[in-house]
mmCIF file of C-alpha atoms and ligand atoms in Angstrom:
data_model
loop_
_atom_site.group_PDB
_atom_site.id
_atom_site.type_symbol
_atom_site.label_atom_id
_atom_site.label_comp_id
_atom_site.label_asym_id
_atom_site.label_seq_id
_atom_site.Cartn_x
_atom_site.Cartn_y
_atom_site.Cartn_z
ATOM 1 C CA MET A 1 -105.794 51.768 45.445
ATOM 2 C CA LYS A 2 -104.975 51.066 41.784
ATOM 3 C CA LEU A 3 -101.329 51.754 40.957
ATOM 4 C CA VAL A 4 -102.173 54.227 38.192
ATOM 5 C CA ARG A 5 -104.254 56.306 40.575
ATOM 6 C CA LEU A 6 -101.722 56.067 43.392
ATOM 7 C CA ILE A 7 -98.934 57.358 41.138
ATOM 8 C CA ALA A 8 -101.104 60.003 39.432
ATOM 9 C CA ASN A 9 -102.156 61.284 42.866
ATOM 10 C CA LEU A 10 -98.507 61.862 43.701
ATOM 11 C CA GLY A 11 -98.346 64.321 40.797
ATOM 12 C CA TYR A 12 -96.265 62.207 38.370
ATOM 13 C CA GLY A 13 -98.791 62.834 35.591
ATOM 14 C CA SER A 14 -102.413 62.389 34.588
ATOM 15 C CA ARG A 15 -103.787 58.852 34.706
ATOM 16 C CA LYS A 16 -103.275 58.709 30.936
ATOM 17 C CA GLN A 17 -99.640 59.800 31.274
ATOM 18 C CA VAL A 18 -99.016 57.333 34.112
ATOM 19 C CA SER A 19 -100.591 54.516 32.041
ATOM 20 C CA ALA A 20 -98.122 55.394 29.280
ATOM 21 C CA MET A 21 -95.261 55.231 31.820
ATOM 22 C CA PHE A 22 -96.350 51.667 32.673
ATOM 23 C CA ARG A 23 -96.409 50.742 28.983
ATOM 24 C CA GLU A 24 -92.913 52.199 28.540
ATOM 25 C CA GLY A 25 -91.651 49.944 31.358
ATOM 26 C CA ARG A 26 -90.522 52.891 33.469
ATOM 27 C CA ILE A 27 -92.334 51.652 36.563
ATOM 28 C CA THR A 28 -90.660 48.737 38.311
ATOM 29 C CA ASP A 29 -90.302 47.092 41.672
ATOM 30 C CA ALA A 30 -87.175 47.475 43.811
ATOM 31 C CA ASP A 31 -85.438 44.665 41.872
ATOM 32 C CA GLY A 32 -86.073 46.355 38.531
ATOM 33 C CA GLU A 33 -88.907 43.979 37.486
ATOM 34 C CA VAL A 34 -91.354 45.875 35.296
ATOM 35 C CA LEU A 35 -94.726 46.460 36.942
ATOM 36 C CA TYR A 36 -98.022 46.562 35.072
ATOM 37 C CA ALA A 37 -100.925 48.871 35.818
ATOM 38 C CA ASP A 38 -103.037 46.120 37.396
ATOM 39 C CA ASP A 39 -100.226 44.622 39.513
ATOM 40 C CA LYS A 40 -100.378 44.970 43.286
ATOM 41 C CA ALA A 41 -97.410 46.657 44.976
ATOM 42 C CA GLU A 42 -96.681 48.544 48.154
ATOM 43 C CA HIS A 43 -95.787 52.224 47.852
ATOM 44 C CA ALA A 44 -92.297 51.550 49.279
ATOM 45 C CA ALA A 45 -91.565 48.862 46.682
ATOM 46 C CA ILE A 46 -92.316 50.984 43.606
ATOM 47 C CA ARG A 47 -89.644 52.700 41.515
ATOM 48 C CA ILE A 48 -90.047 55.165 38.639
ATOM 49 C CA ASP A 49 -86.994 55.268 36.390
ATOM 50 C CA GLY A 50 -85.252 53.457 39.260
ATOM 51 C CA GLU A 51 -86.118 56.152 41.830
ATOM 52 C CA PRO A 52 -88.312 55.571 44.903
ATOM 53 C CA LEU A 53 -91.692 57.326 44.906
ATOM 54 C CA ASP A 54 -92.270 60.630 46.675
ATOM 55 C CA PRO A 55 -93.740 60.240 50.168
ATOM 56 C CA PRO A 56 -97.329 58.961 50.268
ATOM 57 C CA ALA A 57 -100.353 61.027 51.335
ATOM 58 C CA GLY A 58 -100.010 62.165 54.932
ATOM 59 C CA LEU A 59 -97.036 64.289 53.910
ATOM 60 C CA THR A 60 -95.932 67.170 56.124
ATOM 61 C CA LEU A 61 -92.806 69.150 55.402
ATOM 62 C CA MET A 62 -91.100 72.228 56.688
ATOM 63 C CA LEU A 63 -89.649 74.858 54.440
ATOM 64 C CA HIS A 64 -87.285 77.688 55.264
ATOM 65 C CA LYS A 65 -89.263 80.313 53.387
ATOM 66 C CA PRO A 66 -86.966 82.910 51.844
ATOM 67 C CA LEU A 67 -87.899 86.590 51.632
ATOM 68 C CA GLY A 68 -89.743 87.567 48.466
ATOM 69 C CA THR A 69 -91.797 84.391 48.059
ATOM 70 C CA THR A 70 -95.555 84.175 48.632
ATOM 71 C CA CYS A 71 -97.652 81.370 50.048
ATOM 72 C CA SER A 72 -100.373 81.797 47.429
ATOM 73 C CA THR A 73 -100.580 79.496 44.405
ATOM 74 C CA LYS A 74 -102.005 82.315 42.281
ATOM 75 C CA ASP A 75 -99.348 84.982 42.786
ATOM 76 C CA PRO A 76 -97.564 85.837 39.500
ATOM 77 C CA GLY A 77 -94.243 86.248 41.372
ATOM 78 C CA ARG A 78 -92.106 83.632 43.145
ATOM 79 C CA ILE A 79 -94.184 81.255 45.242
ATOM 80 C CA VAL A 80 -93.159 78.759 47.905
ATOM 81 C CA TYR A 81 -94.233 75.837 45.669
ATOM 82 C CA ASP A 82 -91.428 76.836 43.242
ATOM 83 C CA LEU A 83 -88.966 75.608 45.878
ATOM 84 C CA LEU A 84 -90.401 72.068 45.861
ATOM 85 C CA PRO A 85 -90.383 69.425 43.115
ATOM 86 C CA PRO A 86 -92.955 70.629 40.506
ATOM 87 C CA ARG A 87 -95.104 67.512 40.969
ATOM 88 C CA PHE A 88 -95.734 68.435 44.633
ATOM 89 C CA ARG A 89 -98.174 71.060 43.318
ATOM 90 C CA LEU A 90 -100.142 68.371 41.504
ATOM 91 C CA ARG A 91 -100.666 66.007 44.412
ATOM 92 C CA ALA A 92 -104.069 64.832 45.577
ATOM 93 C CA PRO A 93 -104.824 65.441 48.379
ATOM 94 C CA LEU A 94 -103.402 68.938 47.930
ATOM 95 C CA LEU A 95 -100.310 70.063 49.766
ATOM 96 C CA SER A 96 -101.261 73.355 51.443
ATOM 97 C CA THR A 97 -99.343 75.847 53.507
ATOM 98 C CA VAL A 98 -100.227 75.728 57.201
ATOM 99 C CA GLY A 99 -101.235 79.344 57.635
ATOM 100 C CA ARG A 100 -99.221 81.905 55.750
ATOM 101 C CA LEU A 101 -96.159 84.058 56.035
ATOM 102 C CA ASP A 102 -96.086 87.423 54.257
ATOM 103 C CA ARG A 103 -93.939 87.921 51.164
ATOM 104 C CA ASP A 104 -91.525 89.952 53.325
ATOM 105 C CA THR A 105 -91.350 87.419 56.168
ATOM 106 C CA SER A 106 -88.821 84.581 56.124
ATOM 107 C CA GLY A 107 -88.587 81.448 58.210
ATOM 108 C CA LEU A 108 -90.359 78.308 59.259
ATOM 109 C CA LEU A 109 -93.357 77.398 57.130
ATOM 110 C CA LEU A 110 -95.161 74.073 57.416
ATOM 111 C CA MET A 111 -96.903 72.455 54.454
ATOM 112 C CA THR A 112 -99.172 69.454 54.713
ATOM 113 C CA ASP A 113 -101.860 67.441 52.974
ATOM 114 C CA ASP A 114 -103.233 66.357 56.349
ATOM 115 C CA GLY A 115 -106.319 68.467 57.080
ATOM 116 C CA GLN A 116 -106.491 67.445 60.733
ATOM 117 C CA LEU A 117 -102.895 68.363 61.378
ATOM 118 C CA LEU A 118 -103.381 71.697 59.604
ATOM 119 C CA HIS A 119 -106.391 72.447 61.758
ATOM 120 C CA ARG A 120 -104.546 71.451 64.918
ATOM 121 C CA VAL A 121 -101.663 73.844 64.148
ATOM 122 C CA VAL A 122 -103.734 76.880 63.144
ATOM 123 C CA SER A 123 -106.599 76.486 65.604
ATOM 124 C CA PRO A 124 -106.449 79.126 68.364
ATOM 125 C CA LYS A 125 -107.673 76.360 70.695
ATOM 126 C CA SER A 126 -104.419 74.440 70.328
ATOM 127 C CA GLN A 127 -102.456 77.490 71.601
ATOM 128 C CA LEU A 128 -99.429 76.457 69.571
ATOM 129 C CA HIS A 129 -96.771 79.134 70.019
ATOM 130 C CA LYS A 130 -95.123 80.777 67.019
ATOM 131 C CA VAL A 131 -91.893 82.665 67.624
ATOM 132 C CA TYR A 132 -90.879 85.652 65.459
ATOM 133 C CA GLU A 133 -87.566 87.493 65.424
ATOM 134 C CA ALA A 134 -88.299 91.130 64.593
ATOM 135 C CA THR A 135 -85.932 93.901 63.542
ATOM 136 C CA MET A 136 -87.388 97.316 64.205
ATOM 137 C CA ALA A 137 -87.063 100.583 62.285
ATOM 138 C CA GLU A 138 -87.067 102.607 65.535
ATOM 139 C CA ASP A 139 -85.666 101.901 68.992
ATOM 140 C CA LEU A 140 -88.071 100.022 71.267
ATOM 141 C CA ARG A 141 -89.611 102.255 73.928
ATOM 142 C CA GLY A 142 -89.571 99.746 76.761
ATOM 143 C CA ASP A 143 -93.313 99.507 77.420
ATOM 144 C CA GLU A 144 -94.124 97.158 74.518
ATOM 145 C CA ALA A 145 -93.765 93.895 76.454
ATOM 146 C CA GLY A 146 -96.326 95.030 79.033
ATOM 147 C CA ILE A 147 -98.789 96.146 76.361
ATOM 148 C CA PHE A 148 -98.430 92.901 74.372
ATOM 149 C CA ALA A 149 -98.816 90.782 77.530
ATOM 150 C CA SER A 150 -101.918 92.650 78.703
ATOM 151 C CA GLY A 151 -104.507 90.754 76.660
ATOM 152 C CA THR A 152 -106.225 94.083 75.938
ATOM 153 C CA LEU A 153 -104.378 95.274 72.833
ATOM 154 C CA MET A 154 -106.883 95.914 70.063
ATOM 155 C CA LEU A 155 -105.655 96.023 66.477
ATOM 156 C CA GLU A 156 -107.148 98.495 64.041
ATOM 157 C CA SER A 157 -110.464 97.334 62.491
ATOM 158 C CA GLU A 158 -110.724 94.317 64.850
ATOM 159 C CA THR A 159 -113.453 93.719 67.408
ATOM 160 C CA THR A 160 -111.704 91.441 69.908
ATOM 161 C CA PRO A 161 -108.460 92.142 71.767
ATOM 162 C CA LEU A 162 -105.367 90.074 71.132
ATOM 163 C CA ALA A 163 -104.526 87.203 73.448
ATOM 164 C CA PRO A 164 -101.519 87.958 75.660
ATOM 165 C CA ALA A 165 -98.238 87.675 73.738
ATOM 166 C CA ALA A 166 -94.684 87.499 75.086
ATOM 167 C CA LEU A 167 -92.027 89.972 73.966
ATOM 168 C CA GLU A 168 -88.380 89.431 74.781
ATOM 169 C CA VAL A 169 -86.245 92.468 74.011
ATOM 170 C CA VAL A 170 -82.887 91.414 72.554
ATOM 171 C CA ASP A 171 -81.534 94.939 72.075
ATOM 172 C CA ALA A 172 -82.935 98.370 71.148
ATOM 173 C CA ARG A 173 -83.876 97.295 67.614
ATOM 174 C CA HIS A 174 -84.362 93.524 67.992
ATOM 175 C CA ALA A 175 -87.069 91.582 69.773
ATOM 176 C CA ARG A 176 -88.463 88.041 69.947
ATOM 177 C CA LEU A 177 -92.248 87.873 69.859
ATOM 178 C CA THR A 178 -94.188 84.741 70.819
ATOM 179 C CA LEU A 179 -97.755 84.560 69.552
ATOM 180 C CA SER A 180 -100.465 82.009 70.214
ATOM 181 C CA GLU A 181 -102.796 83.350 67.510
ATOM 182 C CA GLY A 182 -102.356 83.960 63.796
ATOM 183 C CA ARG A 183 -104.226 87.086 62.842
ATOM 184 C CA TYR A 184 -103.592 88.835 59.552
ATOM 185 C CA HIS A 185 -100.132 90.524 59.576
ATOM 186 C CA GLN A 186 -100.322 90.200 63.335
ATOM 187 C CA ALA A 187 -96.701 90.868 64.319
ATOM 188 C CA ARG A 188 -96.352 93.901 62.037
ATOM 189 C CA ARG A 189 -99.673 95.333 63.183
ATOM 190 C CA MET A 190 -98.784 94.849 66.856
ATOM 191 C CA PHE A 191 -95.589 96.841 66.486
ATOM 192 C CA ALA A 192 -97.448 99.455 64.428
ATOM 193 C CA ALA A 193 -99.941 99.736 67.315
ATOM 194 C CA VAL A 194 -97.058 100.777 69.603
ATOM 195 C CA GLY A 195 -95.715 103.322 67.119
ATOM 196 C CA ASN A 196 -92.908 101.289 65.555
ATOM 197 C CA HIS A 197 -92.337 99.617 62.200
ATOM 198 C CA VAL A 198 -91.036 96.095 61.533
ATOM 199 C CA GLN A 199 -88.113 96.209 59.143
ATOM 200 C CA ALA A 200 -87.468 92.474 59.004
ATOM 201 C CA LEU A 201 -89.454 89.533 60.329
ATOM 202 C CA HIS A 202 -88.384 85.904 60.607
ATOM 203 C CA ARG A 203 -90.333 82.995 62.124
ATOM 204 C CA SER A 204 -87.894 80.801 64.022
ATOM 205 C CA ARG A 205 -90.191 78.285 65.775
ATOM 206 C CA ILE A 206 -93.628 76.732 65.753
ATOM 207 C CA GLY A 207 -94.358 74.856 68.964
ATOM 208 C CA GLY A 208 -91.266 72.815 69.797
ATOM 209 C CA LEU A 209 -89.995 72.774 66.202
ATOM 210 C CA GLY A 210 -87.198 75.014 64.898
ATOM 211 C CA LEU A 211 -85.493 75.292 61.499
ATOM 212 C CA GLY A 212 -82.277 73.595 62.654
ATOM 213 C CA GLU A 213 -79.700 73.568 59.866
ATOM 214 C CA LEU A 214 -82.204 74.300 57.093
ATOM 215 C CA ALA A 215 -80.938 77.209 54.944
ATOM 216 C CA ALA A 216 -83.275 79.673 53.213
ATOM 217 C CA GLY A 217 -85.061 77.924 50.341
ATOM 218 C CA GLU A 218 -84.414 74.415 51.716
ATOM 219 C CA TRP A 219 -87.086 71.985 52.896
ATOM 220 C CA ARG A 220 -87.388 68.555 54.466
ATOM 221 C CA VAL A 221 -90.093 66.010 55.118
ATOM 222 C CA LEU A 222 -91.132 65.777 58.780
ATOM 223 C CA GLY A 223 -91.202 62.441 60.555
ATOM 224 C CA GLU A 224 -93.134 61.249 63.587
ATOM 225 C CA ASP A 225 -90.449 62.592 65.956
ATOM 226 C CA ASP A 226 -90.645 66.072 64.366
ATOM 227 C CA LEU A 227 -94.435 66.082 64.708
ATOM 228 C CA ALA A 228 -94.149 65.016 68.342
ATOM 229 C CA ARG A 229 -91.719 67.911 68.887
ATOM 230 C CA LEU A 230 -94.054 70.320 67.077
ATOM 231 C CA PHE A 231 -96.823 69.633 69.573
ATOM 232 C CA SER A 232 -94.551 69.260 72.591
ATOM 233 C CA CYS A 233 -94.993 72.835 73.864
HETATM 234 N N1 LIG B 301 -97.097 88.441 61.441
HETATM 235 C C1 LIG B 301 -96.869 89.228 60.371
HETATM 236 O O1 LIG B 301 -97.025 90.439 60.436
HETATM 237 N N2 LIG B 301 -96.459 88.633 59.230
HETATM 238 C C2 LIG B 301 -96.249 87.320 59.104
HETATM 239 O O2 LIG B 301 -95.865 86.849 58.031
HETATM 240 C C3 LIG B 301 -96.495 86.514 60.229
HETATM 241 C C4 LIG B 301 -96.915 87.100 61.393
#
């Protein structure tokens, strides 16, 4: 791929702007030698203003989504892309969220430009478990785990029952819900179906991957080992 296109695709600017960066001598190799637009160079050897390039296409990252942010790019309020370097929104291929978390849900959100990986995570066929920590407005009744595990629970306005889900009661107002599907507002609607209301919802795991030390608003690029862990259970 031509260097101008490679760098433009990473969101550093339009092809015209990146061409100007070459002319200004801002693009160099690792030893500081100025590169020209028609030079050949490996991604890892390129520097812009002395800094290594952002990761190449095939990027997957995890973000600790804070409350109050939305996964949409069109929302006028705070969006998850605001937490990343601005050029990440301009990348080609696009960096998309892997499924969505509601504005009022915090926790583990994956973002990727890898369509196959996205499909593998969201596809009901892959049965990838997502774990949610829920804080309830009312005390749990005690029969919720059985209802959620039954495989017969039907949510309002849906035509097929939910797949069995596991509920671990932590205390009267706190529970850990493990889902293998991702229907619209699923966790909140499940608790509504058993007469309760979710006050706070946090996704703590997807497959074998947890947030680790990542604080709300922080993100990190995932490596091969993280992806292996993601699909490990
Ligand atoms: N279930 C919900 O209700 N909301 C989310 O954000 C995720 C799962």
